[in-house]
mmCIF file of C-alpha atoms in Angstrom:
data_model
loop_
_atom_site.group_PDB
_atom_site.id
_atom_site.type_symbol
_atom_site.label_atom_id
_atom_site.label_comp_id
_atom_site.label_asym_id
_atom_site.label_seq_id
_atom_site.Cartn_x
_atom_site.Cartn_y
_atom_site.Cartn_z
ATOM 1 C CA MET I 82 95.664 109.667 114.558
ATOM 2 C CA PHE I 83 97.915 110.089 111.572
ATOM 3 C CA ALA I 84 98.108 112.319 108.541
ATOM 4 C CA LEU I 85 98.542 110.910 105.079
ATOM 5 C CA VAL I 86 101.391 112.318 103.009
ATOM 6 C CA ARG I 87 100.079 112.840 99.521
ATOM 7 C CA SER I 88 103.335 113.661 97.756
ATOM 8 C CA PRO I 89 105.744 111.090 96.230
ATOM 9 C CA ILE I 90 108.240 109.623 98.661
ATOM 10 C CA ALA I 91 111.608 108.128 97.875
ATOM 11 C CA ALA I 92 111.683 104.371 98.384
ATOM 12 C CA ALA I 93 113.280 103.398 101.684
ATOM 13 C CA LEU I 94 113.043 100.788 104.367
ATOM 14 C CA PRO I 95 110.321 101.597 106.883
ATOM 15 C CA LEU I 96 110.651 102.565 110.474
ATOM 16 C CA TRP I 97 109.195 99.375 111.924
ATOM 17 C CA PHE I 98 108.812 97.380 115.073
ATOM 18 C CA ALA I 99 108.737 93.596 114.754
ATOM 19 C CA PHE I 100 106.962 92.596 117.948
ATOM 20 C CA ALA I 101 107.529 88.945 117.201
ATOM 21 C CA MET I 102 111.282 89.421 117.175
ATOM 22 C CA GLY I 103 111.392 91.754 120.149
ATOM 23 C CA CYS I 104 112.723 95.150 119.136
ATOM 24 C CA ASP I 105 114.087 97.995 121.176
ATOM 25 C CA SER I 106 111.490 100.618 122.088
ATOM 26 C CA ARG I 107 113.530 103.397 120.497
ATOM 27 C CA ALA I 108 112.847 104.592 116.973
ATOM 28 C CA LEU I 109 115.012 102.717 114.512
ATOM 29 C CA PRO I 110 117.188 104.422 111.922
ATOM 30 C CA ARG I 111 115.604 104.016 108.517
ATOM 31 C CA SER I 112 118.253 101.554 107.365
ATOM 32 C CA ALA I 113 118.891 99.784 110.680
ATOM 33 C CA ALA I 114 118.213 96.149 111.404
ATOM 34 C CA PRO I 115 115.669 95.370 114.126
ATOM 35 C CA GLN I 116 117.060 95.430 117.634
ATOM 36 C CA ARG I 117 116.088 93.293 120.621
ATOM 37 C CA PHE I 118 114.052 94.629 123.488
ATOM 38 C CA ALA I 119 116.174 95.866 126.350
ATOM 39 C CA SER I 120 114.105 93.687 128.688
ATOM 40 C CA VAL I 121 111.259 91.212 128.356
ATOM 41 C CA SER I 122 109.103 89.897 131.163
ATOM 42 C CA ALA I 123 109.671 86.194 131.718
ATOM 43 C CA SER I 124 105.924 85.749 132.251
ATOM 44 C CA VAL I 125 104.993 87.027 128.772
ATOM 45 C CA PRO I 126 105.566 84.870 125.681
ATOM 46 C CA ARG I 127 108.123 86.543 123.532
ATOM 47 C CA ALA I 128 107.255 85.139 120.133
ATOM 48 C CA LEU I 129 104.042 85.366 118.184
ATOM 49 C CA SER I 130 102.582 82.429 116.297
ATOM 50 C CA ARG I 131 100.643 83.515 113.223
ATOM 51 C CA PRO I 132 99.276 86.805 114.575
ATOM 52 C CA ARG I 133 95.803 87.286 113.156
ATOM 53 C CA GLY I 134 93.992 90.226 114.691
ATOM 54 C CA ILE I 135 95.293 93.524 116.038
ATOM 55 C CA ALA I 136 93.757 96.528 117.770
ATOM 56 C CA ALA I 137 95.040 99.631 119.541
ATOM 57 C CA SER I 138 93.399 101.585 122.336
ATOM 58 C CA ARG I 139 93.120 105.364 122.464
ATOM 59 C CA ARG I 140 96.100 105.292 124.835
ATOM 60 C CA GLY I 141 98.188 103.443 122.255
ATOM 61 C CA THR I 142 98.155 100.065 123.999
ATOM 62 C CA VAL I 143 98.192 97.265 121.417
ATOM 63 C CA PHE I 144 96.368 93.922 121.615
ATOM 64 C CA VAL I 145 97.201 91.001 119.319
ATOM 65 C CA VAL I 146 95.451 87.638 119.013
ATOM 66 C CA ASP I 147 97.361 84.799 117.364
ATOM 67 C CA ARG I 148 96.554 81.311 116.134
ATOM 68 C CA ARG I 149 97.125 79.794 119.566
ATOM 69 C CA GLY I 150 94.173 81.757 120.883
ATOM 70 C CA LEU I 151 96.575 83.866 122.952
ATOM 71 C CA ILE I 152 95.914 87.570 123.430
ATOM 72 C CA THR I 153 99.031 89.615 124.114
ATOM 73 C CA ARG I 154 99.009 93.212 125.332
ATOM 74 C CA TYR I 155 101.875 95.467 124.281
ATOM 75 C CA SER I 156 102.946 98.927 125.309
ATOM 76 C CA PRO I 157 102.863 101.587 122.581
ATOM 77 C CA ASN I 158 106.580 100.865 122.074
ATOM 78 C CA GLY I 159 106.001 97.186 121.380
ATOM 79 C CA ILE I 160 107.040 95.828 124.756
ATOM 80 C CA PRO I 161 104.913 92.828 125.815
ATOM 81 C CA GLN I 162 103.112 93.475 129.098
ATOM 82 C CA LYS I 163 100.616 90.677 129.608
ATOM 83 C CA ALA I 164 99.165 87.657 127.835
ATOM 84 C CA TRP I 165 96.150 85.470 128.450
ATOM 85 C CA PRO I 166 94.542 82.526 126.636
ATOM 86 C CA LEU I 167 90.996 82.323 125.397
ATOM 87 C CA PRO I 168 88.792 79.999 127.449
ATOM 88 C CA GLU I 169 88.517 77.372 124.686
ATOM 89 C CA THR I 170 90.466 76.747 121.477
ATOM 90 C CA ASP I 171 89.903 73.111 120.471
ATOM 91 C CA ARG I 172 87.544 74.063 117.624
ATOM 92 C CA GLY I 173 89.725 76.901 116.344
ATOM 93 C CA THR I 174 90.909 80.392 117.157
ATOM 94 C CA PRO I 175 89.652 83.876 116.258
ATOM 95 C CA VAL I 176 90.835 86.667 114.012
ATOM 96 C CA GLY I 177 88.764 89.703 114.996
ATOM 97 C CA ILE I 178 89.667 91.872 117.978
ATOM 98 C CA SER I 179 88.870 95.463 118.963
ATOM 99 C CA VAL I 180 89.150 97.828 121.918
ATOM 100 C CA ASP I 181 86.519 100.340 122.977
ATOM 101 C CA ASP I 182 86.952 103.728 124.647
ATOM 102 C CA ASP I 183 86.849 102.085 128.092
ATOM 103 C CA ASP I 184 89.716 99.720 127.190
ATOM 104 C CA ARG I 185 87.437 96.718 127.026
ATOM 105 C CA VAL I 186 88.757 94.106 124.616
ATOM 106 C CA PHE I 187 86.181 92.493 122.315
ATOM 107 C CA VAL I 188 87.040 89.216 120.569
ATOM 108 C CA ALA I 189 85.017 87.555 117.804
ATOM 109 C CA ASP I 190 85.439 83.967 118.985
ATOM 110 C CA SER I 191 84.601 82.553 115.559
ATOM 111 C CA HIS I 192 84.495 78.816 116.123
ATOM 112 C CA TYR I 193 82.446 79.139 119.308
ATOM 113 C CA SER I 194 79.847 81.464 117.737
ATOM 114 C CA ARG I 195 80.178 84.157 120.391
ATOM 115 C CA ILE I 196 81.709 87.471 121.342
ATOM 116 C CA LEU I 197 83.964 87.600 124.397
ATOM 117 C CA VAL I 198 84.600 90.816 126.333
ATOM 118 C CA PHE I 199 87.658 91.260 128.582
ATOM 119 C CA ASP I 200 89.177 94.071 130.547
ATOM 120 C CA ALA I 201 92.698 95.148 129.611
ATOM 121 C CA ASP I 202 94.181 92.635 132.070
ATOM 122 C CA GLY I 203 92.382 89.653 130.597
ATOM 123 C CA ARG I 204 89.511 89.265 133.067
ATOM 124 C CA GLU I 205 86.364 88.162 131.256
ATOM 125 C CA LEU I 206 83.553 90.684 131.673
ATOM 126 C CA ALA I 207 80.838 89.317 129.415
ATOM 127 C CA ARG I 208 80.015 87.040 126.511
ATOM 128 C CA PHE I 209 77.082 86.980 124.131
ATOM 129 C CA GLY I 210 75.863 85.040 121.119
ATOM 130 C CA VAL I 211 74.943 81.428 120.440
ATOM 131 C CA HIS I 212 75.298 79.185 117.400
ATOM 132 C CA GLY I 213 72.506 79.571 114.875
ATOM 133 C CA THR I 214 71.038 81.505 111.984
ATOM 134 C CA GLY I 215 68.345 83.444 113.813
ATOM 135 C CA PRO I 216 68.406 87.073 114.957
ATOM 136 C CA GLY I 217 71.325 87.690 117.285
ATOM 137 C CA GLN I 218 72.831 84.268 116.602
ATOM 138 C CA PHE I 219 76.151 83.566 114.897
ATOM 139 C CA LEU I 220 77.730 80.956 112.698
ATOM 140 C CA LEU I 221 81.290 82.229 112.310
ATOM 141 C CA PRO I 222 81.665 85.764 113.709
ATOM 142 C CA ALA I 223 84.676 87.379 112.068
ATOM 143 C CA ASP I 224 85.136 90.832 113.587
ATOM 144 C CA VAL I 225 83.597 93.229 116.051
ATOM 145 C CA ALA I 226 83.554 97.032 116.262
ATOM 146 C CA VAL I 227 82.253 99.271 119.045
ATOM 147 C CA ARG I 228 80.874 102.726 118.360
ATOM 148 C CA TYR I 229 81.462 105.743 120.613
ATOM 149 C CA ASP I 230 77.999 105.320 122.131
ATOM 150 C CA GLY I 231 78.565 101.666 123.018
ATOM 151 C CA TRP I 232 76.680 100.030 120.139
ATOM 152 C CA VAL I 233 78.383 96.852 118.949
ATOM 153 C CA PHE I 234 78.606 95.579 115.371
ATOM 154 C CA VAL I 235 79.582 92.013 114.481
ATOM 155 C CA SER I 236 80.423 90.643 111.037
ATOM 156 C CA GLU I 237 79.987 86.953 110.332
ATOM 157 C CA TYR I 238 80.152 84.432 107.514
ATOM 158 C CA GLY I 239 79.664 80.720 106.929
ATOM 159 C CA GLY I 240 76.046 81.057 105.782
ATOM 160 C CA ASN I 241 74.717 84.100 107.621
ATOM 161 C CA ASP I 242 77.101 86.528 105.861
ATOM 162 C CA ARG I 243 75.831 89.699 107.488
ATOM 163 C CA VAL I 244 76.548 92.385 110.059
ATOM 164 C CA SER I 245 74.469 92.316 113.252
ATOM 165 C CA CYS I 246 73.894 95.300 115.539
ATOM 166 C CA PHE I 247 73.690 95.111 119.331
ATOM 167 C CA THR I 248 72.812 97.665 122.000
ATOM 168 C CA PRO I 249 75.412 98.703 124.601
ATOM 169 C CA ASP I 250 74.077 95.983 126.909
ATOM 170 C CA PHE I 251 74.529 93.388 124.117
ATOM 171 C CA ARG I 252 70.887 92.956 123.141
ATOM 172 C CA TYR I 253 70.259 92.201 119.467
ATOM 173 C CA SER I 254 68.737 95.043 117.461
ATOM 174 C CA SER I 255 69.006 94.415 113.716
ATOM 175 C CA SER I 256 71.224 93.168 110.906
ATOM 176 C CA PHE I 257 72.096 94.111 107.335
ATOM 177 C CA GLY I 258 73.957 92.746 104.316
ATOM 178 C CA ASP I 259 72.427 89.251 104.437
ATOM 179 C CA PRO I 260 72.191 87.129 101.266
ATOM 180 C CA ALA I 261 68.692 88.460 100.481
ATOM 181 C CA SER I 262 69.913 92.074 100.342
ATOM 182 C CA GLY I 263 70.538 92.310 96.588
ATOM 183 C CA PHE I 264 73.447 94.587 95.688
ATOM 184 C CA SER I 265 73.982 95.162 99.417
ATOM 185 C CA ALA I 266 74.533 91.440 100.058
ATOM 186 C CA LEU I 267 77.865 90.620 101.638
ATOM 187 C CA SER I 268 80.062 87.615 100.885
ATOM 188 C CA ARG I 269 82.353 86.556 103.726
ATOM 189 C CA PRO I 270 82.438 89.928 105.492
ATOM 190 C CA THR I 271 85.478 90.244 107.724
ATOM 191 C CA GLY I 272 87.004 93.488 109.022
ATOM 192 C CA LEU I 273 84.899 96.325 110.424
ATOM 193 C CA ALA I 274 85.669 99.965 111.158
ATOM 194 C CA LEU I 275 83.651 103.025 112.131
ATOM 195 C CA ASP I 276 84.338 106.503 110.799
ATOM 196 C CA ALA I 277 83.777 109.850 112.496
ATOM 197 C CA ALA I 278 80.255 110.112 111.094
ATOM 198 C CA GLY I 279 79.294 106.810 112.701
ATOM 199 C CA THR I 280 78.979 105.002 109.382
ATOM 200 C CA ILE I 281 80.221 101.434 109.169
ATOM 201 C CA TRP I 282 82.934 100.244 106.797
ATOM 202 C CA VAL I 283 82.771 96.510 106.073
ATOM 203 C CA VAL I 284 85.458 94.476 104.333
ATOM 204 C CA ASP I 285 83.351 92.438 101.898
ATOM 205 C CA SER I 286 86.137 89.946 101.324
ATOM 206 C CA GLY I 287 84.377 87.484 99.032
ATOM 207 C CA ASN I 288 83.362 90.335 96.718
ATOM 208 C CA HIS I 289 86.843 91.934 96.887
ATOM 209 C CA ARG I 290 85.445 95.281 97.924
ATOM 210 C CA LEU I 291 84.672 97.623 100.806
ATOM 211 C CA CYS I 292 81.120 98.608 101.688
ATOM 212 C CA ARG I 293 80.078 101.650 103.669
ATOM 213 C CA PHE I 294 76.728 101.423 105.441
ATOM 214 C CA GLY I 295 74.764 104.034 107.309
ATOM 215 C CA ALA I 296 73.752 103.504 110.909
ATOM 216 C CA ASP I 297 70.360 102.366 109.587
ATOM 217 C CA GLY I 298 71.967 99.584 107.526
ATOM 218 C CA ARG I 299 71.529 101.360 104.191
ATOM 219 C CA LEU I 300 74.358 100.811 101.710
ATOM 220 C CA LEU I 301 76.008 104.134 100.882
ATOM 221 C CA THR I 302 79.172 103.310 98.970
ATOM 222 C CA THR I 303 81.149 100.393 97.603
ATOM 223 C CA VAL I 304 84.829 100.577 96.789
ATOM 224 C CA GLY I 305 86.995 98.183 94.834
ATOM 225 C CA GLY I 306 86.826 95.069 92.706
ATOM 226 C CA LEU I 307 88.969 92.004 92.084
ATOM 227 C CA GLY I 308 92.528 92.737 91.002
ATOM 228 C CA ASP I 309 95.905 94.060 92.039
ATOM 229 C CA GLY I 310 95.693 97.484 90.468
ATOM 230 C CA PRO I 311 95.009 100.815 92.156
ATOM 231 C CA GLY I 312 91.824 100.669 94.184
ATOM 232 C CA GLU I 313 91.433 96.932 93.648
ATOM 233 C CA PHE I 314 91.685 94.081 96.148
ATOM 234 C CA LYS I 315 92.089 90.344 96.359
ATOM 235 C CA TYR I 316 90.370 88.948 99.432
ATOM 236 C CA PRO I 317 90.960 91.974 101.671
ATOM 237 C CA SER I 318 90.770 91.105 105.350
ATOM 238 C CA ASP I 319 90.759 94.190 107.577
ATOM 239 C CA ILE I 320 90.358 97.955 107.634
ATOM 240 C CA ALA I 321 91.224 100.874 109.909
ATOM 241 C CA VAL I 322 90.041 104.486 109.756
ATOM 242 C CA ALA I 323 92.443 107.279 110.637
ATOM 243 C CA ARG I 324 91.353 110.350 112.577
ATOM 244 C CA ASP I 325 91.247 112.350 109.347
ATOM 245 C CA GLY I 326 89.071 109.689 107.718
ATOM 246 C CA THR I 327 91.801 108.050 105.647
ATOM 247 C CA LEU I 328 91.051 104.359 105.081
ATOM 248 C CA VAL I 329 93.839 101.823 105.557
ATOM 249 C CA VAL I 330 93.064 98.384 104.130
ATOM 250 C CA CYS I 331 94.829 95.072 104.644
ATOM 251 C CA ASP I 332 94.803 93.601 101.125
ATOM 252 C CA ALA I 333 95.612 90.068 102.241
ATOM 253 C CA GLU I 334 96.088 88.030 99.083
ATOM 254 C CA ASN I 335 97.951 90.879 97.384
ATOM 255 C CA SER I 336 100.240 91.068 100.451
ATOM 256 C CA ARG I 337 100.058 94.832 100.761
ATOM 257 C CA ILE I 338 98.498 97.723 102.635
ATOM 258 C CA VAL I 339 96.326 100.119 100.626
ATOM 259 C CA ALA I 340 95.455 103.655 101.726
ATOM 260 C CA LEU I 341 92.375 105.403 100.360
ATOM 261 C CA SER I 342 91.182 108.948 100.790
ATOM 262 C CA ALA I 343 88.364 109.679 103.194
ATOM 263 C CA GLY I 344 85.184 108.324 101.660
ATOM 264 C CA GLY I 345 87.196 105.972 99.433
ATOM 265 C CA GLU I 346 87.150 108.244 96.375
ATOM 266 C CA SER I 347 90.791 107.732 95.446
ATOM 267 C CA PRO I 348 93.735 105.483 96.347
ATOM 268 C CA VAL I 349 96.561 107.531 97.813
ATOM 269 C CA GLY I 350 99.212 104.941 98.580
ATOM 270 C CA THR I 351 100.317 101.356 99.031
ATOM 271 C CA TRP I 352 103.010 99.664 101.104
ATOM 272 C CA GLY I 353 104.493 96.203 101.023
ATOM 273 C CA HIS I 354 104.897 93.300 98.650
ATOM 274 C CA ALA I 355 104.962 89.531 98.936
ATOM 275 C CA GLY I 356 108.110 88.625 100.832
ATOM 276 C CA ARG I 357 109.837 88.043 104.145
ATOM 277 C CA GLY I 358 112.208 91.002 104.335
ATOM 278 C CA PRO I 359 111.733 94.210 106.349
ATOM 279 C CA ASP I 360 109.361 95.634 103.733
ATOM 280 C CA GLY I 361 107.704 92.332 102.801
ATOM 281 C CA LEU I 362 104.361 90.899 103.870
ATOM 282 C CA HIS I 363 103.098 87.329 103.744
ATOM 283 C CA ARG I 364 99.291 87.137 103.793
ATOM 284 C CA PRO I 365 98.721 89.822 106.420
ATOM 285 C CA THR I 366 95.309 89.623 108.089
ATOM 286 C CA GLY I 367 95.018 92.584 110.474
ATOM 287 C CA VAL I 368 95.648 96.327 110.452
ATOM 288 C CA ALA I 369 95.180 99.115 113.002
ATOM 289 C CA SER I 370 96.186 102.707 113.616
ATOM 290 C CA ASP I 371 98.490 103.129 116.612
ATOM 291 C CA GLY I 372 97.229 106.654 117.342
ATOM 292 C CA ASN I 373 100.733 108.091 117.007
ATOM 293 C CA GLY I 374 101.392 108.360 113.293
ATOM 294 C CA GLY I 375 101.823 104.694 112.549
ATOM 295 C CA ILE I 376 100.081 101.691 111.043
ATOM 296 C CA LEU I 377 100.204 98.319 112.788
ATOM 297 C CA ILE I 378 100.114 95.224 110.595
ATOM 298 C CA ALA I 379 99.536 91.623 111.654
ATOM 299 C CA ASP I 380 101.945 90.030 109.160
ATOM 300 C CA THR I 381 100.491 86.608 109.716
ATOM 301 C CA LEU I 382 102.623 84.102 107.833
ATOM 302 C CA ASN I 383 105.800 86.013 108.703
ATOM 303 C CA ASP I 384 104.950 85.523 112.396
ATOM 304 C CA ARG I 385 105.332 89.180 113.297
ATOM 305 C CA VAL I 386 103.625 92.504 113.811
ATOM 306 C CA LEU I 387 105.043 95.477 111.957
ATOM 307 C CA ARG I 388 104.690 99.143 112.669
ATOM 308 C CA ILE I 389 105.312 101.511 109.774
ATOM 309 C CA PRO I 390 104.900 105.289 109.753
ATOM 310 C CA ILE I 391 102.176 106.516 107.453
ATOM 311 C CA THR I 392 104.853 108.433 105.551
ATOM 312 C CA GLU I 393 106.083 105.095 104.226
ATOM 313 C CA VAL I 394 102.810 104.456 102.423
ATOM 314 C CA VAL I 395 104.092 105.331 98.984
ATOM 315 C CA GLU I 396 101.920 107.284 96.610
ATOM 316 C CA ARG I 397 101.408 105.542 93.256
ATOM 317 C CA GLU I 398 101.736 107.739 90.193
ATOM 318 C CA ARG I 399 99.583 110.523 91.585
ATOM 319 C CA LEU I 400 96.535 108.290 91.201
ATOM 320 C CA ALA I 401 93.778 110.767 91.952
ATOM 321 C CA GLY I 402 92.789 112.062 88.515
ATOM 322 C CA GLY I 403 95.752 110.304 86.913
ATOM 323 C CA ARG I 404 96.240 107.505 84.429
ATOM 324 C CA ALA I 405 94.873 104.808 86.697
ATOM 325 C CA LEU I 406 91.502 106.529 86.870
ATOM 326 C CA ARG I 407 91.276 106.759 83.076
ATOM 327 C CA ASP I 408 92.236 103.293 81.873
ATOM 328 C CA GLY I 409 89.337 101.244 83.141
ATOM 329 C CA HIS I 410 90.626 100.706 86.682
ATOM 330 C CA GLY I 411 89.007 103.808 88.097
ATOM 331 C CA LEU I 412 85.381 104.616 88.793
ATOM 332 C CA GLY I 413 83.632 101.318 88.238
ATOM 333 C CA ARG I 414 80.049 102.400 88.944
ATOM 334 C CA ALA I 415 79.224 105.955 89.843
ATOM 335 C CA ALA I 416 75.852 105.064 91.270
ATOM 336 C CA ALA I 417 73.803 101.955 91.856
ATOM 337 C CA ARG I 418 70.116 101.633 92.526
ATOM 338 C CA ASP I 419 69.340 100.179 95.899
ATOM 339 C CA ASP I 420 66.549 97.722 96.477
ATOM 340 C CA ALA I 421 63.999 100.527 96.715
ATOM 341 C CA GLY I 422 65.073 101.943 93.354
ATOM 342 C CA ASP I 423 66.879 104.968 94.789
ATOM 343 C CA VAL I 424 70.230 105.938 93.346
ATOM 344 C CA SER I 425 72.300 106.181 96.508
ATOM 345 C CA ALA I 426 75.052 103.568 96.638
ATOM 346 C CA ARG I 427 78.245 104.456 94.807
ATOM 347 C CA THR I 428 80.861 102.016 93.565
ATOM 348 C CA LEU I 429 84.299 103.615 93.441
ATOM 349 C CA LEU I 430 87.798 102.603 92.387
ATOM 350 C CA GLY I 431 87.560 99.333 90.607
ATOM 351 C CA ARG I 432 85.480 97.520 88.106
ATOM 352 C CA GLY I 433 82.577 97.101 90.472
ATOM 353 C CA GLU I 434 82.628 93.341 89.999
ATOM 354 C CA ARG I 435 80.529 91.078 92.183
#
């Protein structure tokens, strides 16, 4: 999807599309101000209101859900094509959204304890889940991810704090990361992503870390710890995996995007800072790869979606093997014993705090 540049880059304004403002579909000069779309359909709302979740299909089509419970479909250039509301929003609106290989749109409808499935035009195809704490039930589902073979994974919090696994026909199979899981226990899990090996990356937001689980629910790796240094997070919210395995993390409370090498062994770049300018972020909550060399960011409190090229993710002080990995902010725990006593789970890049 995109290749990560691992050499230092001169600071510059990003090439970016602000969907909320309505920018021209052409690439912007690096120092240019955003331009308006050449045309906007009168039937599609032009402005976003607190965009929360974002996903891109294999064809580059982008789907955004905002705080109104409105899902908007954009062309790869950022031109709005269609919008539809969720069936109910009185209790609240969702954050998690994903698209599978068949262009089905999955929404974690948090406050209604269910998953909704739409086609790309907004027609509802299915829904599953009911309120509860039992197998296959949800309290507050946060995100959903669909594997290449159709298996569905749902993260949730509010008491269950786990990831549940469903068959391609949405039948419950198993769960992992619940509060009784010891070191594997999740605290407010949010974003989900699947890598090429089929392993599951979970944003363990309440523990300020990422967790990588095998398809059998076994914890393989943890990455991070509380902080704002290299490889650290403060309530991260979402994650995307590039085609080459590079991890891109939405570090929400630090108002930045963090890129990690495949497997999470080393941080390779960050982008953004707290602010409202072209290169600022204000509590972003969603991130996705656009499949064409760019990162899409739901810049929530700035009411916009940004697209930046991966080349704008600036490398920090040649972190891999550098100072940051020697001063106490690097490898927090090389290995951790799982509940069976096997040394298998690794904690990387951070203090390993729980």
